[in-house]
Short mmCIF file of C-alpha atoms in Angstrom, two decimals:
data_model
loop_
_atom_site.label_atom_id
_atom_site.label_comp_id
_atom_site.label_asym_id
_atom_site.label_seq_id
_atom_site.Cartn_x
_atom_site.Cartn_y
_atom_site.Cartn_z
CA MET A 22 52.85 35.34 15.84
CA SER A 23 49.99 37.44 17.35
CA ASN A 24 48.70 37.20 21.17
CA LYS A 25 49.90 33.90 22.54
CA ALA A 26 48.50 34.40 25.94
CA ASN A 27 45.00 33.49 23.73
CA ALA A 28 46.75 30.98 21.88
CA PRO A 29 44.77 27.44 21.20
CA LYS A 30 46.51 24.37 21.77
CA LEU A 31 48.19 23.70 18.02
CA ILE A 32 49.25 20.13 18.80
CA ILE A 33 47.28 17.42 21.08
CA ASN A 34 48.80 13.92 21.39
CA GLY A 35 50.93 14.24 18.62
CA LYS A 36 48.57 15.59 16.05
CA ARG A 37 47.59 18.97 15.01
CA ILE A 38 44.19 20.77 15.19
CA ASP A 39 42.63 19.24 12.01
CA GLY A 40 44.14 16.08 12.58
CA ARG A 41 47.19 15.96 10.54
CA ASP A 42 50.64 14.79 11.19
CA PHE A 43 53.39 17.24 11.60
CA ASN A 44 54.65 16.46 8.06
CA GLN A 45 51.37 16.18 6.41
CA LEU A 46 49.96 18.29 3.60
CA ARG A 47 46.41 19.16 3.36
CA PRO A 48 44.41 17.44 0.51
CA ILE A 49 45.40 19.29 -2.73
CA LYS A 50 43.28 19.22 -6.30
CA ILE A 51 43.94 21.33 -9.37
CA THR A 52 41.99 21.74 -12.33
CA ALA A 53 43.76 23.08 -15.32
CA GLY A 54 42.36 25.19 -18.40
CA ILE A 55 39.14 25.87 -16.68
CA LEU A 56 39.09 29.76 -18.02
CA LYS A 57 38.19 30.11 -21.90
CA ASN A 58 39.49 33.63 -22.63
CA ALA A 59 42.96 33.29 -20.31
CA ASP A 60 46.11 31.68 -22.26
CA GLY A 61 46.40 29.49 -19.34
CA SER A 62 44.46 28.85 -16.30
CA ALA A 63 44.32 26.62 -12.99
CA LEU A 64 41.88 26.29 -10.49
CA LEU A 65 43.26 25.02 -7.21
CA LYS A 66 41.87 23.82 -3.87
CA TRP A 67 44.38 23.37 -0.91
CA GLY A 68 42.82 22.67 2.10
CA ASN A 69 40.50 25.47 2.26
CA ASN A 70 41.97 27.71 0.16
CA ILE A 71 40.62 28.13 -3.27
CA VAL A 72 42.81 29.80 -5.65
CA LEU A 73 42.31 30.82 -9.50
CA ALA A 74 45.18 31.63 -11.43
CA ALA A 75 45.41 32.68 -15.30
CA VAL A 76 48.03 33.69 -17.53
CA PHE A 77 47.85 35.93 -20.74
CA GLY A 78 50.97 36.20 -23.14
CA PRO A 79 53.52 36.34 -23.91
CA GLN A 80 51.88 39.19 -25.80
CA LYS A 81 53.37 42.75 -27.14
CA ALA A 82 54.33 44.51 -24.08
CA ILE A 83 51.60 47.52 -23.62
CA SER A 84 53.85 50.17 -21.99
CA LYS A 85 56.63 50.73 -24.63
CA HIS A 86 58.65 52.40 -21.45
CA PHE A 87 59.10 49.09 -19.47
CA ALA A 88 59.39 46.79 -22.65
CA ASP A 89 62.64 45.39 -23.08
CA PRO A 90 63.99 44.43 -26.38
CA THR A 91 66.11 41.41 -24.80
CA LYS A 92 63.32 39.68 -22.61
CA ALA A 93 59.54 39.51 -21.89
CA ILE A 94 58.69 41.43 -18.97
CA ILE A 95 56.55 39.51 -15.92
CA LYS A 96 53.43 40.99 -14.44
CA CYS A 97 52.03 39.31 -11.94
CA ARG A 98 49.03 40.26 -9.71
CA TYR A 99 47.74 38.76 -6.48
CA SER A 100 44.50 39.61 -5.07
CA MET A 101 42.43 38.45 -2.33
CA ALA A 102 38.40 38.54 -2.97
CA PRO A 103 36.46 40.39 -0.52
CA PHE A 104 34.70 37.53 0.49
CA SER A 105 37.65 34.91 0.93
CA SER A 106 38.04 35.01 4.45
CA LYS A 107 35.97 33.54 7.51
CA GLY A 108 34.41 36.60 9.18
CA GLU A 109 33.93 40.24 7.94
CA HIS A 110 33.83 41.55 4.55
CA SER A 111 37.09 42.99 3.41
CA ARG A 112 38.03 45.98 1.06
CA SER A 113 38.74 44.81 -2.91
CA GLY A 114 41.76 45.31 -4.55
CA PRO A 115 45.36 44.58 -3.79
CA ASN A 116 46.49 46.00 -0.58
CA ARG A 117 50.27 46.67 0.60
CA ARG A 118 50.38 42.93 1.64
CA ALA A 119 49.04 41.89 -1.68
CA ILE A 120 51.79 43.98 -3.47
CA GLU A 121 54.29 42.69 -1.95
CA ILE A 122 53.24 38.96 -2.72
CA SER A 123 52.70 40.03 -6.40
CA LYS A 124 56.04 41.03 -6.38
CA VAL A 125 58.19 38.31 -4.49
CA THR A 126 55.61 36.05 -7.08
CA LYS A 127 57.01 37.77 -10.05
CA GLU A 128 60.52 37.13 -9.21
CA VAL A 129 59.90 33.70 -8.81
CA PHE A 130 58.55 33.15 -12.42
CA GLU A 131 61.11 35.94 -13.73
CA ASN A 132 63.67 32.83 -12.85
CA ILE A 133 61.69 29.85 -13.98
CA ILE A 134 60.45 31.11 -17.40
CA PHE A 135 62.79 31.27 -20.43
CA VAL A 136 62.47 35.30 -20.57
CA ASN A 137 64.61 35.33 -23.43
CA ASP A 138 62.58 33.48 -25.78
CA PHE A 139 60.21 36.39 -25.89
CA PRO A 140 61.88 39.73 -26.26
CA GLY A 141 59.72 42.78 -26.02
CA SER A 142 56.94 41.04 -24.81
CA GLU A 143 54.82 40.62 -21.58
CA ILE A 144 53.52 38.02 -19.73
CA ASN A 145 50.72 38.30 -17.45
CA ILE A 146 49.80 36.40 -14.48
CA PHE A 147 46.89 36.76 -12.37
CA ILE A 148 46.33 35.24 -9.17
CA GLU A 149 43.01 35.66 -7.43
CA ILE A 150 42.52 34.12 -3.72
CA LEU A 151 38.90 33.46 -3.61
CA GLN A 152 38.79 31.50 -0.51
CA SER A 153 41.86 32.08 2.21
CA ASP A 154 42.88 29.66 4.85
CA GLY A 155 46.51 30.55 5.75
CA GLY A 156 49.57 29.64 2.89
CA THR A 157 47.72 31.44 0.18
CA ARG A 158 51.00 32.58 -1.67
CA ALA A 159 52.36 29.10 -1.77
CA ALA A 160 49.11 28.11 -2.93
CA GLY A 161 49.12 31.09 -5.51
CA ILE A 162 52.65 30.16 -6.97
CA THR A 163 51.64 26.43 -7.05
CA ALA A 164 48.27 27.30 -8.98
CA ALA A 165 50.40 29.87 -11.24
CA ALA A 166 52.92 27.65 -12.40
CA VAL A 167 50.47 25.05 -13.80
CA ALA A 168 48.44 28.03 -15.49
CA LEU A 169 52.05 28.94 -17.18
CA ALA A 170 52.46 25.29 -18.22
CA ASN A 171 48.60 25.33 -19.75
CA ALA A 172 49.72 28.52 -21.42
CA GLY A 173 52.78 26.69 -23.05
CA ILE A 174 55.19 29.17 -21.93
CA HIS A 175 58.75 28.00 -22.07
CA MET A 176 59.75 27.38 -18.42
CA LYS A 177 62.93 25.52 -17.18
CA ASP A 178 60.37 23.77 -14.62
CA ILE A 179 57.36 23.73 -13.11
CA VAL A 180 57.74 25.12 -9.93
CA TYR A 181 55.85 24.56 -6.46
CA ALA A 182 55.56 26.50 -3.22
CA VAL A 183 54.35 25.16 0.50
CA SER A 184 55.29 26.81 3.79
CA VAL A 185 56.96 25.11 6.88
CA GLY A 186 56.21 26.88 10.29
CA LYS A 187 57.06 26.31 13.91
CA VAL A 188 55.14 25.54 16.70
CA GLY A 189 57.21 24.66 20.21
CA ASP A 190 59.92 22.54 19.19
CA GLU A 191 58.08 20.87 16.25
CA LEU A 192 58.14 21.78 12.57
CA LEU A 193 54.81 21.67 10.90
CA LEU A 194 54.29 21.69 7.25
CA ASP A 195 51.66 23.49 5.40
CA LEU A 196 50.20 25.58 7.98
CA ASN A 197 46.39 26.60 8.35
CA MET A 198 45.43 29.98 8.90
CA ILE A 199 44.82 29.06 12.69
CA GLU A 200 48.31 27.43 12.96
CA ASP A 201 49.96 30.25 10.81
CA ASN A 202 48.06 33.05 13.62
CA TYR A 203 49.84 31.34 16.82
CA SER A 204 52.87 29.85 15.21
CA ASP A 205 56.50 30.37 16.34
CA CYS A 206 57.47 30.89 12.85
CA ASP A 207 56.29 30.54 9.45
CA MET A 208 58.62 30.32 6.63
CA PRO A 209 57.31 30.12 2.90
CA MET A 210 59.21 28.62 0.34
CA ALA A 211 59.02 28.24 -3.68
CA ILE A 212 61.35 25.52 -4.94
CA SER A 213 62.50 24.27 -8.34
CA PRO A 214 61.81 20.75 -8.31
CA ARG A 215 64.82 20.18 -10.82
CA ASN A 216 67.57 21.27 -8.07
CA GLY A 217 65.72 21.78 -5.03
CA GLU A 218 66.83 25.23 -5.07
CA LEU A 219 64.69 28.06 -3.55
CA LEU A 220 63.31 30.98 -5.76
CA LEU A 221 61.04 32.26 -2.82
CA LEU A 222 61.65 32.71 0.88
CA GLN A 223 60.30 34.55 3.31
CA MET A 224 60.38 33.90 7.12
CA ASP A 225 59.02 35.73 10.07
CA GLY A 226 59.48 34.28 13.75
CA ASP A 227 61.74 32.62 15.69
CA ILE A 228 63.68 29.39 14.10
CA LYS A 229 67.19 27.91 14.82
CA GLN A 230 69.68 27.30 11.72
CA ASP A 231 69.54 23.68 12.06
CA GLU A 232 65.64 23.82 11.85
CA ILE A 233 65.84 25.80 8.60
CA LYS A 234 67.78 23.35 7.21
CA ARG A 235 65.35 20.60 8.29
CA ALA A 236 62.22 22.97 7.13
CA ILE A 237 63.87 23.14 3.44
CA SER A 238 64.16 19.41 3.40
CA MET A 239 60.55 19.00 4.57
CA ALA A 240 59.18 21.41 1.81
CA GLN A 241 61.42 19.16 -0.71
CA GLU A 242 59.78 16.31 0.21
CA ALA A 243 56.27 17.49 0.27
CA GLY A 244 57.23 19.08 -3.30
CA LYS A 245 57.21 15.29 -4.62
CA THR A 246 53.53 15.34 -3.85
CA ILE A 247 52.51 18.81 -5.00
CA SER A 248 54.85 18.29 -8.16
CA LYS A 249 52.78 15.12 -9.02
CA ILE A 250 49.41 16.92 -8.34
CA GLN A 251 50.74 19.68 -10.54
CA GLN A 252 51.49 17.45 -13.43
CA ASP A 253 48.30 14.91 -13.23
CA SER A 254 46.25 18.06 -13.64
CA LEU A 255 48.10 18.76 -16.99
CA LEU A 256 48.10 15.31 -18.14
CA GLU A 257 44.16 15.14 -17.54
CA ILE A 258 43.40 17.99 -19.91
CA TYR A 259 45.55 16.47 -22.81
CA LYS A 260 44.50 12.93 -22.34
CA ASN A 261 40.94 13.27 -23.54
CA VAL A 262 41.91 15.48 -26.60
CA ASP A 263 40.90 12.94 -29.09
CA LYS A 264 37.47 12.64 -27.54
CA GLN A 265 37.10 16.29 -26.96
CA ILE A 266 37.63 16.86 -31.17
CA GLY A 267 35.07 14.11 -31.63
CA VAL A 268 32.59 16.26 -29.55
CA ASN A 269 33.12 19.34 -30.69
CA GLY A 270 33.31 18.04 -34.50
CA VAL A 271 36.21 20.55 -35.34
CA MET B 26 28.46 46.83 -21.99
CA VAL B 27 31.21 47.40 -24.83
CA PHE B 28 34.54 47.44 -24.01
CA LYS B 29 37.53 48.36 -26.42
CA MET B 30 37.95 45.07 -28.18
CA GLY B 31 40.73 43.57 -30.36
CA VAL B 32 40.89 43.00 -34.22
CA PHE B 33 39.45 39.51 -33.62
CA GLU B 34 36.48 40.85 -32.06
CA ASP B 35 35.79 43.28 -35.03
CA VAL B 36 36.04 40.91 -37.27
CA LYS B 37 33.42 38.51 -35.36
CA GLY B 38 31.38 41.57 -35.02
CA ASN B 39 31.24 41.92 -38.68
CA TYR B 40 30.39 38.26 -38.73
CA VAL B 41 27.75 38.38 -36.85
CA LYS B 42 25.99 41.15 -38.35
CA GLU B 43 25.86 39.57 -41.64
CA LEU B 44 24.52 36.58 -40.10
CA LEU B 45 21.58 38.39 -38.57
CA ALA B 46 20.95 40.43 -41.54
CA LYS B 47 20.02 37.10 -42.87
CA GLY B 48 17.79 36.21 -39.71
CA VAL B 49 20.66 33.85 -38.58
CA ARG B 50 22.77 33.88 -34.91
CA GLU B 51 25.90 31.85 -34.31
CA ASN B 52 25.43 28.45 -33.49
CA ASN B 53 21.65 28.71 -35.18
CA ARG B 54 20.85 30.17 -31.85
CA GLY B 55 17.13 31.36 -31.80
CA MET B 56 16.75 34.97 -31.32
CA PHE B 57 15.20 35.17 -27.99
CA ASP B 58 16.95 31.82 -26.70
CA PHE B 59 19.58 32.05 -23.82
CA ARG B 60 22.86 30.00 -24.01
CA LYS B 61 22.93 27.12 -21.86
CA ILE B 62 23.00 28.37 -18.38
CA TYR B 63 24.60 26.23 -15.69
CA ILE B 64 24.45 27.32 -11.99
CA THR B 65 26.23 26.00 -8.78
CA LYS B 66 26.22 26.99 -5.27
CA ASP B 67 28.51 27.26 -2.39
CA PHE B 68 31.44 27.45 -4.36
CA ILE B 69 33.08 29.70 -1.50
CA PRO B 70 32.00 27.91 1.90
CA GLN B 71 33.78 30.39 3.89
CA ALA B 72 31.45 33.19 2.42
CA GLU B 73 27.63 33.02 4.11
CA GLY B 74 26.47 32.56 0.16
CA SER B 75 28.01 32.26 -2.78
CA SER B 76 27.34 30.91 -6.69
CA ILE B 77 29.01 30.40 -9.69
CA VAL B 78 26.62 31.15 -12.81
CA ASN B 79 27.87 30.03 -16.51
CA ILE B 80 25.78 31.45 -19.23
CA GLY B 81 27.61 29.93 -22.32
CA ASP B 82 31.29 30.72 -21.56
CA THR B 83 30.38 33.83 -19.45
CA LYS B 84 31.52 32.81 -15.74
CA VAL B 85 30.75 34.84 -12.92
CA LEU B 86 31.28 33.81 -9.22
CA VAL B 87 29.17 36.10 -6.34
CA GLY B 88 30.27 35.70 -2.58
CA VAL B 89 28.35 37.11 0.19
CA LYS B 90 29.27 38.25 3.11
CA MET B 91 27.14 39.44 6.27
CA GLN B 92 28.27 41.90 8.99
CA ILE B 93 27.06 43.97 11.46
CA GLY B 94 27.09 48.19 10.64
CA GLU B 95 25.25 51.29 11.01
CA PRO B 96 21.93 51.97 9.14
CA MET B 97 22.09 54.48 6.47
CA ALA B 98 20.49 58.13 7.84
CA ASP B 99 17.72 57.88 5.40
CA ASN B 100 16.88 54.71 6.46
CA PRO B 101 17.69 54.00 10.03
CA THR B 102 15.51 50.80 10.45
CA ASP B 103 16.51 48.77 7.59
CA GLY B 104 19.61 46.58 6.76
CA ASN B 105 22.18 47.41 3.78
CA LEU B 106 22.58 45.98 0.49
CA ILE B 107 25.65 46.64 -1.04
CA VAL B 108 26.32 45.11 -4.46
CA SER B 109 29.93 45.63 -6.08
CA ALA B 110 31.35 44.11 -9.25
CA GLU B 111 34.95 43.26 -10.21
CA LEU B 112 35.88 42.81 -14.13
CA LEU B 113 39.04 40.72 -12.91
CA PRO B 114 41.69 41.28 -15.49
CA LEU B 115 41.90 37.13 -15.96
CA ALA B 116 38.19 37.41 -17.42
CA HIS B 117 39.35 38.88 -20.60
CA ALA B 118 42.71 40.13 -22.01
CA GLU B 119 41.18 43.75 -22.42
CA PHE B 120 40.30 43.66 -18.50
CA GLU B 121 43.01 45.63 -16.74
CA SER B 122 43.48 45.83 -12.78
CA GLY B 123 43.03 49.13 -11.36
CA PRO B 124 40.23 51.29 -9.66
CA PRO B 125 36.66 50.57 -10.77
CA SER B 126 35.71 50.75 -14.27
CA PRO B 127 32.61 52.47 -15.42
CA GLU B 128 31.61 49.44 -16.97
CA SER B 129 32.02 47.60 -13.52
CA ILE B 130 30.08 50.11 -11.84
CA GLU B 131 27.39 49.87 -14.30
CA LEU B 132 27.12 46.30 -13.70
CA ALA B 133 26.96 46.45 -10.30
CA ARG B 134 24.06 49.25 -9.85
CA VAL B 135 21.92 47.48 -12.65
CA VAL B 136 21.95 44.55 -10.75
CA ASP B 137 21.32 46.25 -7.32
CA ARG B 138 18.23 47.95 -8.63
CA GLY B 139 16.51 44.96 -10.01
CA ILE B 140 16.80 43.45 -6.63
CA ARG B 141 16.28 46.56 -4.57
CA ALA B 142 13.25 47.85 -6.86
CA ALA B 143 11.33 44.20 -5.98
CA ASN B 144 12.13 44.43 -2.33
CA SER B 145 13.46 41.06 -2.99
CA ILE B 146 15.25 41.02 0.28
CA ASP B 147 13.27 42.39 3.27
CA LEU B 148 15.89 44.88 4.39
CA SER B 149 13.41 45.95 7.12
CA LYS B 150 14.09 42.46 8.74
CA LEU B 151 17.46 43.15 9.08
CA PHE B 152 17.23 45.42 11.63
CA ILE B 153 19.09 44.41 15.16
CA GLU B 154 18.93 47.37 17.49
CA SER B 155 19.13 51.10 17.52
CA ASN B 156 21.86 52.03 15.34
CA LYS B 157 22.86 48.43 14.49
CA VAL B 158 21.71 46.50 10.97
CA TRP B 159 22.81 43.69 9.32
CA GLU B 160 24.96 44.49 5.86
CA ILE B 161 25.02 42.17 2.98
CA TYR B 162 27.90 42.99 0.72
CA CYS B 163 27.62 41.05 -2.43
CA ASP B 164 30.70 40.91 -4.87
CA ILE B 165 30.19 39.99 -8.03
CA TYR B 166 33.59 38.59 -9.47
CA VAL B 167 33.61 38.17 -13.30
CA LEU B 168 35.56 35.40 -14.05
CA ASN B 169 35.72 35.02 -17.86
CA TYR B 170 33.89 37.35 -19.98
CA ASP B 171 31.57 36.29 -22.96
CA GLY B 172 29.16 38.86 -22.84
CA ASN B 173 25.72 39.47 -21.10
CA LEU B 174 27.27 39.88 -17.58
CA PHE B 175 24.12 41.45 -16.54
CA ASP B 176 22.02 39.01 -16.77
CA ALA B 177 24.75 36.26 -15.42
CA GLY B 178 25.61 38.80 -12.28
CA THR B 179 21.46 39.31 -11.49
CA LEU B 180 21.11 35.35 -11.49
CA ALA B 181 24.56 34.56 -9.42
CA VAL B 182 23.46 37.41 -6.97
CA MET B 183 20.06 36.25 -6.44
CA THR B 184 21.13 32.56 -6.07
CA ALA B 185 23.86 33.50 -3.71
CA LEU B 186 21.43 35.51 -1.84
CA LYS B 187 19.35 32.18 -1.82
CA ASN B 188 21.72 30.45 -0.18
CA THR B 189 23.10 32.67 2.32
CA LYS B 190 23.02 31.75 5.95
CA MET B 191 23.17 34.38 8.45
CA PRO B 192 25.47 34.43 11.38
CA LYS B 193 24.19 34.31 14.80
CA TYR B 194 23.89 37.73 16.65
CA GLU B 195 25.16 37.65 20.33
CA ASP B 196 26.24 40.50 22.38
CA GLY B 197 26.45 43.08 19.74
CA LYS B 198 28.71 40.40 17.54
CA ALA B 199 28.37 38.26 14.46
CA ILE B 200 29.22 34.60 15.17
CA TYR B 201 30.50 33.41 12.03
CA GLU B 202 30.88 29.68 13.42
CA GLU B 203 27.18 29.40 13.79
CA ARG B 204 25.10 30.12 10.53
CA ASN B 205 21.61 28.57 9.87
CA ILE B 206 19.38 31.71 9.47
CA PRO B 207 18.39 32.07 5.87
CA LEU B 208 17.85 35.55 4.70
CA PRO B 209 14.15 37.01 4.55
CA ILE B 210 13.38 36.68 0.66
CA ASN B 211 10.34 38.13 -0.55
CA SER B 212 10.77 37.45 -4.36
CA THR B 213 13.23 36.09 -7.00
CA VAL B 214 14.21 38.87 -9.46
CA VAL B 215 15.61 37.42 -13.00
CA SER B 216 17.21 40.18 -15.58
CA THR B 217 16.86 39.78 -19.12
CA THR B 218 19.51 41.49 -21.85
CA PHE B 219 18.38 42.40 -25.29
CA GLY B 220 20.70 43.85 -28.18
CA LYS B 221 19.71 45.61 -31.16
CA ILE B 222 21.48 45.53 -34.37
CA LYS B 223 20.04 47.41 -37.23
CA ASP B 224 16.10 46.26 -36.82
CA LYS B 225 17.12 42.99 -35.34
CA ILE B 226 16.62 42.37 -31.62
CA ILE B 227 18.25 39.45 -30.02
CA ILE B 228 18.61 38.31 -26.39
CA ASP B 229 21.45 37.18 -24.31
CA PRO B 230 24.17 38.92 -26.81
CA ASN B 231 27.54 36.74 -26.47
CA ILE B 232 31.06 38.78 -26.71
CA HIS B 233 30.82 39.12 -30.74
CA GLU B 234 27.18 40.00 -30.49
CA GLU B 235 28.02 42.64 -27.70
CA THR B 236 30.79 44.25 -29.92
CA ALA B 237 28.18 44.47 -33.01
CA LEU B 238 25.50 46.32 -30.76
CA ASP B 239 23.70 49.55 -31.88
CA ALA B 240 21.55 49.65 -28.39
CA ARG B 241 21.07 47.09 -25.56
CA LEU B 242 18.27 47.01 -22.92
CA THR B 243 18.35 45.24 -19.58
CA ILE B 244 15.14 44.24 -18.09
CA ALA B 245 14.66 42.89 -14.59
CA ASN B 246 11.24 41.31 -13.60
CA ASP B 247 10.08 39.31 -10.51
CA GLY B 248 7.48 37.21 -13.10
CA LYS B 249 4.80 39.79 -12.72
CA ILE B 250 6.08 43.28 -12.88
CA ILE B 251 8.88 45.04 -14.36
CA ARG B 252 11.28 45.63 -11.77
CA ALA B 253 14.26 47.53 -13.44
CA MET B 254 15.41 49.03 -16.87
CA GLN B 255 18.85 50.02 -18.19
CA LYS B 256 19.48 50.78 -21.76
CA GLY B 257 22.88 51.37 -22.87
CA LEU B 258 24.88 52.24 -26.23
CA SER B 259 24.04 54.96 -28.40
CA GLY B 260 21.60 53.50 -30.63
CA SER B 261 17.74 54.14 -30.38
CA ILE B 262 14.71 51.77 -29.55
CA SER B 263 11.04 52.35 -30.15
CA SER B 264 8.05 52.23 -27.90
CA LYS B 265 6.76 49.17 -29.82
CA GLU B 266 10.18 47.37 -29.44
CA LEU B 267 10.36 48.34 -25.81
CA ASP B 268 6.92 46.43 -25.34
CA ASP B 269 7.99 43.56 -27.09
CA MET B 270 10.88 43.18 -25.09
CA ALA B 271 8.96 43.54 -21.92
CA ASN B 272 6.67 40.91 -22.86
CA ILE B 273 9.50 38.36 -23.77
CA SER B 274 11.27 39.72 -20.33
CA ILE B 275 8.25 38.21 -18.20
CA ASN B 276 7.91 35.17 -20.65
CA LYS B 277 11.49 34.37 -19.60
CA TYR B 278 10.96 34.41 -15.87
CA ALA B 279 10.03 30.86 -15.78
CA GLU B 280 13.03 29.39 -17.18
CA LEU B 281 15.40 31.89 -15.40
CA ASN B 282 14.03 31.45 -11.88
CA ASN B 283 13.72 27.66 -12.51
CA ALA B 284 17.49 27.42 -12.90
CA ILE B 285 18.14 29.53 -10.01
CA ASN B 286 15.65 27.16 -7.90
CA ASN B 287 17.28 24.14 -9.40
CA ALA B 288 20.82 25.38 -7.98
CA VAL B 289 19.51 26.55 -4.93
CA LYS B 290 17.62 22.76 -3.82
CA GLU B 291 20.45 21.16 -4.85
CA GLU B 292 22.18 19.36 -2.10
#
C-alpha cells in the first residue's frame, strides 16, 4: 500500500512475480519438537519466512496479580530478529507493531485452548521471526499452533493462518513481501478448521464486500493444505518413537 | 553464566558435584572433552552471513547484517563491529523477555573481545570514504540453553563472519541484491570455557554443571596467542590452574577451528 507510483508489475501474464498462481501457497515445511527445553516447539519455513515458535506451560502463573483462579492465562510474544529482513539491521526487541501482533495472536489462542482445564496457571507462547518475507503473523500463528499441540496442551483445534490480498481486481493468496508492499489490500486471517470460523481478522486497504467473502473461501481452501502440513509435522515426531527409545536405551 | 534456576537444576547440580568428587562427569565425559559440536551455515539466507551452532543441547543462531554507517570518533578509518546477544525466552523457562540482562551483555562483550583483540576481522579494510564505513552487526540468538554460551557464541559468530558476503557499494548505498565479497578475515578465534568445582576443573560445562560451578574462566585464542579472558563467579583460581587451562585452550584450537572450517566449506 506504499508508493503506487514506483509499484512493480505484480501480475504478468496471469502469474505472480514469484511464478505462483493466484490461489497458490508458497512452499511450507514444519518441523515439530526441535527445541529441548521448551515444552513444545516448531520450526516453520513458509516461502522465505523462517519462524520458530515455542511453548512453556501450563505452569503456575508467576504474577499473582494476573493469575485467574478459573482459567489459564495466555501470554504471547511475537518478535522479529534484527537480521530477519532483507536490507538493513533493525532494532532488537518488540516494537509497537510486534506488540499489537502479540496481542491479537494471544486472543486467537485464548479461544482455541481449553483454558478452564488449567486454573491459576499460565501458558507462554513465544514466536520468533528469524527471517521475514511477508505474512509473518500468519506463519507465526500456524507455527505456534503446532508448538502448542507438541506441548500437549488441550485445544479445540489446530488453528492455521494465512493472508489474502488484492492486486487490481484479483485476489491473491498468501502475499509475499513485495506483493504486500504494493497491493491494494491485505487481509490476514486465522481460522479454526473444524468450523471455518475466523479467530484473527485484520484488513487494510480497499476491498468490496463480495471480495471479502471470496477471500475467506480462498483462505479456507488453502487451510486444507496448511492443516495437513501441521498434522504431518506432529505425526513425524511420534511415528519413530519406538526407534528413538531403542537408540537412547531409555 | 549462572542464572537462578529451578529446583530440578539444583538437584542435578548436587548430583554433578558428587560425580565430580569421584572424578566422573555425566555421560562419562572426559574432564577436557567438549560435547558433540555440530555447526551449519547459511540458515538465514537473507542475512549477509549466518550460522547455527549446537554444543550438546545448547543451540545458538547468529545472523550477520552489514550496513553503511559512521565510524567511531576515535577510529575514523575503521569499520565497526557490533556484537549483541539475546537470551530468548524460548531458550529456557527462566529466561524472560525485556531489556538485555547483565548475562546477555557479558556474553556479547566476551565474544566480541576475543574476535576484536585478535584483529580477526581487518576493520581498516571496511573504510569506504570520509565518514563512511561498513558496520557489521552480529546478533547472537540463544535458541536453547544447556550451558556454555560463550564458546557456542564465539563459534557461531566466527562461522557466520567467515561465510558473510558483503553487499556491493554504489553511489553511497549498499546494494543488498548483489553480495559476493567475503569479509577481510585475518584469523579464526575460538573460545574455551572452563569450570571449577572444588578443586576439579572441567571444560564446556553443561547446564547442570554451570549451576554447581564455583568459578568459571573463558579463554579465547587464535591458535598461537591467548587473546581474551573472562573470569566469572565468586570462586578463585590459582596461577597454576590458569596456566594449565591456557595450555588446554591452545590445544583445543585445532578441534574447534576444524569444526568452523568444515561448516564454512560445506556446500
